[in-house]
mmCIF file of C-alpha atoms and ligand atoms in Angstrom:
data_model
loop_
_atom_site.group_PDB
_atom_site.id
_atom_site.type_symbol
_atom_site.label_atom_id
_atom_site.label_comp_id
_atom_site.label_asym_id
_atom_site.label_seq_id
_atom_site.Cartn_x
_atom_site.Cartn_y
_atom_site.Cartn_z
ATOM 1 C CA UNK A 1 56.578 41.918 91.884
ATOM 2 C CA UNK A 2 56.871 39.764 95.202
ATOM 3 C CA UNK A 3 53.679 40.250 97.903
ATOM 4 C CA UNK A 4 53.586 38.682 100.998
ATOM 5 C CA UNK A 5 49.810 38.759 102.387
ATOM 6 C CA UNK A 6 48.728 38.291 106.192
ATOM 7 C CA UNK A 7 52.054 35.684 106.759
ATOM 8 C CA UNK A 8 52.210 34.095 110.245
ATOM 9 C CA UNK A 9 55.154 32.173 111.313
ATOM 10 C CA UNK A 10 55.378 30.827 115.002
ATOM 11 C CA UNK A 11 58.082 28.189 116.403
ATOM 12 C CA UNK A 12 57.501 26.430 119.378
ATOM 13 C CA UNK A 13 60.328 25.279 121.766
ATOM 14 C CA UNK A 14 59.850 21.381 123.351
ATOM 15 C CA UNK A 15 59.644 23.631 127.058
ATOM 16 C CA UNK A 16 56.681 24.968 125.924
ATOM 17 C CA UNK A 17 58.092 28.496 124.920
ATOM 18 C CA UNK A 18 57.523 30.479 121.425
ATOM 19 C CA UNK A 19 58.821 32.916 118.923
ATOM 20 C CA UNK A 20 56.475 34.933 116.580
ATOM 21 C CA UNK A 21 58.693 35.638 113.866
ATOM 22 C CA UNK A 22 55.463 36.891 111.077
ATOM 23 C CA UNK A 23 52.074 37.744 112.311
ATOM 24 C CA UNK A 24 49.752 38.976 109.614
ATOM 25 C CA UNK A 25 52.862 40.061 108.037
ATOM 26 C CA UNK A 26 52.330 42.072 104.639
ATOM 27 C CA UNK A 27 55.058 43.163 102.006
ATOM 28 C CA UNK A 28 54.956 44.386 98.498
ATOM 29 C CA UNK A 29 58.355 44.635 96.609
ATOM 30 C CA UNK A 30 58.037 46.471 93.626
ATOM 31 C CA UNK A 31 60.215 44.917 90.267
ATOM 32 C CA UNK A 32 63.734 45.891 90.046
ATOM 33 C CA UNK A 33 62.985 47.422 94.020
ATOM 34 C CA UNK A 34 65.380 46.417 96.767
ATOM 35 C CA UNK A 35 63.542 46.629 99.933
ATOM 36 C CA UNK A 36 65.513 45.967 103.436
ATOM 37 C CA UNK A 37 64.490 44.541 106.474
ATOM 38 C CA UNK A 38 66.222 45.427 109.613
ATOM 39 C CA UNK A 39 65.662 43.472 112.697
ATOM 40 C CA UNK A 40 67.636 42.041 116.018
ATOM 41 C CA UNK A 41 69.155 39.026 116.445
ATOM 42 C CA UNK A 42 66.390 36.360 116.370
ATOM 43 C CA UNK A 43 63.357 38.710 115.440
ATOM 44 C CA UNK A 44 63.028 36.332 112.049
ATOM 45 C CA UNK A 45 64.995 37.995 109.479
ATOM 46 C CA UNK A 46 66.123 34.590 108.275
ATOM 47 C CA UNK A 47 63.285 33.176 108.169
ATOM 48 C CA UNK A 48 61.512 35.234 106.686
ATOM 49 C CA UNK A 49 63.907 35.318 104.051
ATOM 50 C CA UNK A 50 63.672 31.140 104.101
ATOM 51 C CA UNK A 51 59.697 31.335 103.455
ATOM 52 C CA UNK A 52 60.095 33.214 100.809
ATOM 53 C CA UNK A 53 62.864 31.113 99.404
ATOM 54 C CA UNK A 54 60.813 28.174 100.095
ATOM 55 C CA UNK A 55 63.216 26.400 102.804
ATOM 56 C CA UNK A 56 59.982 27.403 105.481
ATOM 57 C CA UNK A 57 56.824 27.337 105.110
ATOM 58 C CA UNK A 58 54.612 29.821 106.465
ATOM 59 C CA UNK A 59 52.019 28.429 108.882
ATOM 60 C CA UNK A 60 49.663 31.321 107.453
ATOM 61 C CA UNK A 61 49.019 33.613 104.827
ATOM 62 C CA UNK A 62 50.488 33.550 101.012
ATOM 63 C CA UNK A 63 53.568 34.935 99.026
ATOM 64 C CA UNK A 64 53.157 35.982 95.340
ATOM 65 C CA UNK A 65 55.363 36.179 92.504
ATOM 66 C CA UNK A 66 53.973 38.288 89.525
ATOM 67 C CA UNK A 67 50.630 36.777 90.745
ATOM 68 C CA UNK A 68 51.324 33.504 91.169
ATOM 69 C CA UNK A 69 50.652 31.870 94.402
ATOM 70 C CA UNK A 70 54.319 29.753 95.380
ATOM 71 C CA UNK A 71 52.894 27.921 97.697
ATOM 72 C CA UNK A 72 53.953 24.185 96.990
ATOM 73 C CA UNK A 73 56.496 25.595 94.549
ATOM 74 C CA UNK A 74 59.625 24.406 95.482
ATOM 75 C CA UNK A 75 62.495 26.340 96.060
ATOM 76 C CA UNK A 76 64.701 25.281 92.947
ATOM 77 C CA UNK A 77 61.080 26.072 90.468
ATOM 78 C CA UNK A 78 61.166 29.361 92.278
ATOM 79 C CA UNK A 79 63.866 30.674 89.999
ATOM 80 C CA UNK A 80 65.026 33.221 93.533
ATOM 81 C CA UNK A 81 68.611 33.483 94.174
ATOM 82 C CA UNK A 82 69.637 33.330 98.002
ATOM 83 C CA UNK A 83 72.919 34.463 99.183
ATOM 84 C CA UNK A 84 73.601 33.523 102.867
ATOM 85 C CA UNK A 85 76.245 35.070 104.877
ATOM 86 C CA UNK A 86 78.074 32.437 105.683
ATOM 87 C CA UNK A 87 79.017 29.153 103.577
ATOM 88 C CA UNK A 88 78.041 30.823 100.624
ATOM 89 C CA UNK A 89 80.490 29.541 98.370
ATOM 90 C CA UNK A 90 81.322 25.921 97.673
ATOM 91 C CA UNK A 91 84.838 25.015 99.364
ATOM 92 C CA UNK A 92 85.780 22.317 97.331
ATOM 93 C CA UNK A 93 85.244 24.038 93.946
ATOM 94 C CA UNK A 94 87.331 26.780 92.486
ATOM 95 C CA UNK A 95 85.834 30.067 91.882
ATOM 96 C CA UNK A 96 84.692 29.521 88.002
ATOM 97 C CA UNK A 97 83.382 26.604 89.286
ATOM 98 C CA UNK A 98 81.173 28.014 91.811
ATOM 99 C CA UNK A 99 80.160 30.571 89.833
ATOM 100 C CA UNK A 100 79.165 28.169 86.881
ATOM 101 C CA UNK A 101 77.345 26.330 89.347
ATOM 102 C CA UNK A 102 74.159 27.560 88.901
ATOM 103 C CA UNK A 103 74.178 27.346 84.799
ATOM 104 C CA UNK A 104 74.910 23.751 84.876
ATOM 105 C CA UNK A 105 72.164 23.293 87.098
ATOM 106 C CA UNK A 106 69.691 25.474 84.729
ATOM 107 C CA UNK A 107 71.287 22.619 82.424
ATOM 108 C CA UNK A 108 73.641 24.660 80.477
ATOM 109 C CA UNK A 109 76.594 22.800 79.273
ATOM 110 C CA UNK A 110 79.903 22.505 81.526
ATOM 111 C CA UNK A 111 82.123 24.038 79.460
ATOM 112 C CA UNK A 112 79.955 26.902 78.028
ATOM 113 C CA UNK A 113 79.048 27.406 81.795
ATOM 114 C CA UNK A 114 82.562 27.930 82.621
ATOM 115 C CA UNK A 115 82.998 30.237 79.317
ATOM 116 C CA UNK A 116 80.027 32.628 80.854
ATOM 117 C CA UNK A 117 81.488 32.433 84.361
ATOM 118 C CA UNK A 118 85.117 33.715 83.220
ATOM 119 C CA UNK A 119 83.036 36.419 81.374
ATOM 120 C CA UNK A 120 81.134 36.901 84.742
ATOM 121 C CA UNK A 121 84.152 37.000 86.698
ATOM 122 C CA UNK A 122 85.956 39.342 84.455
ATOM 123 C CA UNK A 123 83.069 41.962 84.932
ATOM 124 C CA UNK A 124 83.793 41.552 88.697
ATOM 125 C CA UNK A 125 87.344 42.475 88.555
ATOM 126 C CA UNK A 126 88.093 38.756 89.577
ATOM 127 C CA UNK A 127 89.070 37.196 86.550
ATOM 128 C CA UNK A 128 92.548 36.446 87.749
ATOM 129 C CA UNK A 129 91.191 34.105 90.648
ATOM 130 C CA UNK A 130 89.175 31.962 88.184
ATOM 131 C CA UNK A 131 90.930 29.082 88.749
ATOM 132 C CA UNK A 132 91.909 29.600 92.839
ATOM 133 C CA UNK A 133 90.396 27.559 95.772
ATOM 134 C CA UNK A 134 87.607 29.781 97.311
ATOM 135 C CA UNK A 135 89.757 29.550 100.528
ATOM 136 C CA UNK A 136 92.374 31.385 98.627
ATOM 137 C CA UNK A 137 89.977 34.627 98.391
ATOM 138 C CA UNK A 138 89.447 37.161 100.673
ATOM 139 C CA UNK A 139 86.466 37.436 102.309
ATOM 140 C CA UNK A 140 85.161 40.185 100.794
ATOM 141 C CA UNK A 141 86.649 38.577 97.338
ATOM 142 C CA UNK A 142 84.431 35.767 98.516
ATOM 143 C CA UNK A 143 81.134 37.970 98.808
ATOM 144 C CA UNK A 144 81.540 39.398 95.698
ATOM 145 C CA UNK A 145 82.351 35.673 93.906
ATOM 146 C CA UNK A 146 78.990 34.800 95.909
ATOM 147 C CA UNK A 147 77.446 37.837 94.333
ATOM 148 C CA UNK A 148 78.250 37.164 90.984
ATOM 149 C CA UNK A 149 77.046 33.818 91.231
ATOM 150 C CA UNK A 150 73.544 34.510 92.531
ATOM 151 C CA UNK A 151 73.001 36.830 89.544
ATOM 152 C CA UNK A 152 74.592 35.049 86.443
ATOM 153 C CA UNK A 153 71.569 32.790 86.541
ATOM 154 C CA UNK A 154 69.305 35.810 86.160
ATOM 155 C CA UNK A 155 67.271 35.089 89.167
ATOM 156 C CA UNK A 156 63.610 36.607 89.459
ATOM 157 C CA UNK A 157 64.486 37.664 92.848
ATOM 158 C CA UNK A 158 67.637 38.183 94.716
ATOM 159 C CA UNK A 159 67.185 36.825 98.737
ATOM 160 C CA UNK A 160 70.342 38.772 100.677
ATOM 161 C CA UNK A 161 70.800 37.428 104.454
ATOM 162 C CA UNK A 162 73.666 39.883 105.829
ATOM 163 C CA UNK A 163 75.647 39.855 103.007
ATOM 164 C CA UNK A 164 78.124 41.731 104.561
ATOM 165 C CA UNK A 165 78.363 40.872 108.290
ATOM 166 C CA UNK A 166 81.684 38.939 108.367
ATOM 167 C CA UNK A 167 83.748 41.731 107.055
ATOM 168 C CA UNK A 168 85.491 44.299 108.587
ATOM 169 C CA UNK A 169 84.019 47.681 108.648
ATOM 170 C CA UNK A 170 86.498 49.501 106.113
ATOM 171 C CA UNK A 171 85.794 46.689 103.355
ATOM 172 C CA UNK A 172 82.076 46.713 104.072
ATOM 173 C CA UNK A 173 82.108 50.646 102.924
ATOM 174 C CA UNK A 174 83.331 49.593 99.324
ATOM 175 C CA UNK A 175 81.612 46.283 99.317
ATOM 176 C CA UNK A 176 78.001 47.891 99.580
ATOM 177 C CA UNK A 177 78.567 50.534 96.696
ATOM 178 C CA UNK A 178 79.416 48.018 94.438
ATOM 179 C CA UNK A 179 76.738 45.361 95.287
ATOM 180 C CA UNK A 180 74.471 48.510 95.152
ATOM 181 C CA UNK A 181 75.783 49.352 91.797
ATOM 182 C CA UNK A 182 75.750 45.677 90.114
ATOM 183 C CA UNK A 183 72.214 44.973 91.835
ATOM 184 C CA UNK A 184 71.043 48.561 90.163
ATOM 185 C CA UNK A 185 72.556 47.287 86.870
ATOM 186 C CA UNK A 186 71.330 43.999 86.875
ATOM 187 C CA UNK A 187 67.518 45.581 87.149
ATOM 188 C CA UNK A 188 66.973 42.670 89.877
ATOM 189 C CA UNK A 189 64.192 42.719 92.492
ATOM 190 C CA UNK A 190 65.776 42.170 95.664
ATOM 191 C CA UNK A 191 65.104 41.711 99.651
ATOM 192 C CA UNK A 192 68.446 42.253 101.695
ATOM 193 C CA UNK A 193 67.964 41.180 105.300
ATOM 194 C CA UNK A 194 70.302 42.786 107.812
ATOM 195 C CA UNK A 195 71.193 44.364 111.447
ATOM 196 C CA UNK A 196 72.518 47.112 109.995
ATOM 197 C CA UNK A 197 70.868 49.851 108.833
ATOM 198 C CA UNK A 198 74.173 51.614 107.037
ATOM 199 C CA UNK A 199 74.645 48.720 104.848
ATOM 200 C CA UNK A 200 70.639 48.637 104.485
ATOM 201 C CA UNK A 201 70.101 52.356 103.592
ATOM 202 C CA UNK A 202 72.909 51.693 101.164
ATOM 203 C CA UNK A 203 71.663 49.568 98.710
ATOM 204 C CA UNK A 204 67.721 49.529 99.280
ATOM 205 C CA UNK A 205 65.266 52.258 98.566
ATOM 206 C CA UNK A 206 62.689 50.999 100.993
ATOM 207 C CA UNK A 207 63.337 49.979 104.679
ATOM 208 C CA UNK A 208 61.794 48.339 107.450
ATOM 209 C CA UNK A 209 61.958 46.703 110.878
ATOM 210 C CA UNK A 210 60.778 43.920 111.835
ATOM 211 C CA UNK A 211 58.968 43.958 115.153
ATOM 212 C CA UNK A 212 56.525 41.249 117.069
ATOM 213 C CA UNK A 213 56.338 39.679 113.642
ATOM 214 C CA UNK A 214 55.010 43.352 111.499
ATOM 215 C CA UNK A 215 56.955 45.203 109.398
ATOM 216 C CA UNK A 216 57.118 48.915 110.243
ATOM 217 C CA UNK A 217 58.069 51.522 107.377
ATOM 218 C CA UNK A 218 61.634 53.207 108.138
ATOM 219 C CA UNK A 219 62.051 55.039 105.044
HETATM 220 N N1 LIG B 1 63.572 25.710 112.272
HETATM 221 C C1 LIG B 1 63.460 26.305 113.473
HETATM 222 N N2 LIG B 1 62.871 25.686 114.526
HETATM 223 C C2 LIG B 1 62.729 26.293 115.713
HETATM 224 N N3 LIG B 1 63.128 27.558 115.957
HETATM 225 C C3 LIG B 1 63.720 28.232 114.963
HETATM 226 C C4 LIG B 1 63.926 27.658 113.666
HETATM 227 N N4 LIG B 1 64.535 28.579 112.867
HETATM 228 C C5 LIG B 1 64.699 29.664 113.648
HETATM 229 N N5 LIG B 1 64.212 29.464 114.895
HETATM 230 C C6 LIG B 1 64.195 30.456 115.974
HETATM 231 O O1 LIG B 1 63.506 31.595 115.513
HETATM 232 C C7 LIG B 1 64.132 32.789 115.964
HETATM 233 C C8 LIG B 1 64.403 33.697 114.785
HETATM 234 O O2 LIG B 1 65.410 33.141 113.972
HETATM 235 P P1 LIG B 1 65.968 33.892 112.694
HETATM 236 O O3 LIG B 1 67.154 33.106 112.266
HETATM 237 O O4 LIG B 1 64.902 34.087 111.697
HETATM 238 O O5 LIG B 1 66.381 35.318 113.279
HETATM 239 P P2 LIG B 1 67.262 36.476 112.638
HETATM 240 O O6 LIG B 1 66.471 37.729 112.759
HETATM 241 O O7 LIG B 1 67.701 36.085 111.282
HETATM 242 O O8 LIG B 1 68.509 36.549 113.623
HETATM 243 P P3 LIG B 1 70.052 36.897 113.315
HETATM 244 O O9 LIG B 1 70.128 38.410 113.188
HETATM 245 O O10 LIG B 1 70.768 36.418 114.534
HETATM 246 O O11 LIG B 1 70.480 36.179 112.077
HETATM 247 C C9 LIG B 1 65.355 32.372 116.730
HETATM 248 O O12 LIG B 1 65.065 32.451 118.089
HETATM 249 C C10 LIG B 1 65.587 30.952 116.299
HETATM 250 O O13 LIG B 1 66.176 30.191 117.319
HETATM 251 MG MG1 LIG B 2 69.583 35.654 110.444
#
């Protein structure tokens, strides 16, 4: 279970200006829950996603992970997986490669990484493009590559910033049953940040918008 208590999150501009992205921000995320957060450009989706990922810190408050307090933890002792929109794969690997990435960090041997990765990739229908250049893929072949490599390391908690934002609408329609499907089957805990609340309503059972910094309960 992931709780976020009473975060605040300001950053200041050198002109003297400032943007509350969290103020006394609360969140509880039940295990194997996806909860969305829906938002504007710039309201803080990102960076809320970042705190709790580690890459931020909050200037206030605390975020939990089955009762532990993370703060100081750093984000690779975190054991979260965080799948960015954009540059989300590695362009000078090939796709096993990327998708083995993760195990070899964990430590897991090279070749046994790859072995797991081709299993992995065969499970997403992607086997044949094992051995491509990422650049090679579609881009919504390159979301679900992404996919499948933020959840063969069994992450505690998947972090999803617009997952599906750079592809066209008639891919995005397919691409969000199936990441709603694998996420389901995986049994992962997960926070998808996005603009959209199709794509949101699709694949999280909770929703919210973030506004001034709060989270307000859509569904
Ligand atoms: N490290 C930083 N230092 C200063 N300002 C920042 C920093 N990171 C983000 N900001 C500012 O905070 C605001 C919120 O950024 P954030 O990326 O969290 O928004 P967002 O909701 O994810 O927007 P989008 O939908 O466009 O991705 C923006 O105005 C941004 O310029
Ligand atoms: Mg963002």
């Amino acid at each position: 279970m992931l709780e976020l208590r009473a975060l605040h999150k300001t950053f200041h501009d050198p002109d003297g200006g400032h943007w509350v992205l969290a103020d006394a921000l609360d969140l509880v995320v039940e295990r194997g829950q996806t909860v969305a957060v829906l938002g504007p450009s710039g309201s803080g989706k990102s960076t809320l996603l970042k705190m709790i990922a580690g890459l931020e810190a909050p200037d206030a408050g605390a975020i939990f992970f089955d009762g532990a307090d993370l703060a100081g933890v750093p984000p690779e002792r975190r054991g979260f997986a965080l799948m960015f929109q954009d540059f989300a794969l590695f362009p000078h690997l090939d796709v096993q490669d990327n998708v083995a990435f993760g195990l070899v960090e964990q430590g897991e041997r090279r070749a046994r990484a790859r072995e797991r990765a081709r299993q992995m990739l065969a499970v997403f229908g992607l086997a044949a493009h094992a051995g491509h250049k990422v650049w090679k893929l579609s881009g919504g072949e390159q979301q679900r590559v992404a996919l499948a490599r933020a959840l063969i390391t069994a992450p505690r908690l998947l972090l999803l910033d617009e997952p599906f934002s750079a592809l066209d609408a008639e891919l995005r329609v397919g691409l969000r049953e199936e990441f709603a499907r694998r996420i389901a089957a995986a049994g992962i805990t997960a926070v998808l940040v996005t603009h959209d609340e199709t794509d949101a309503r699709a694949l999280a059972q909770r929703g919210f918008k973030l506004v001034a910094g709060r989270l307000q309960m859509l569904w």
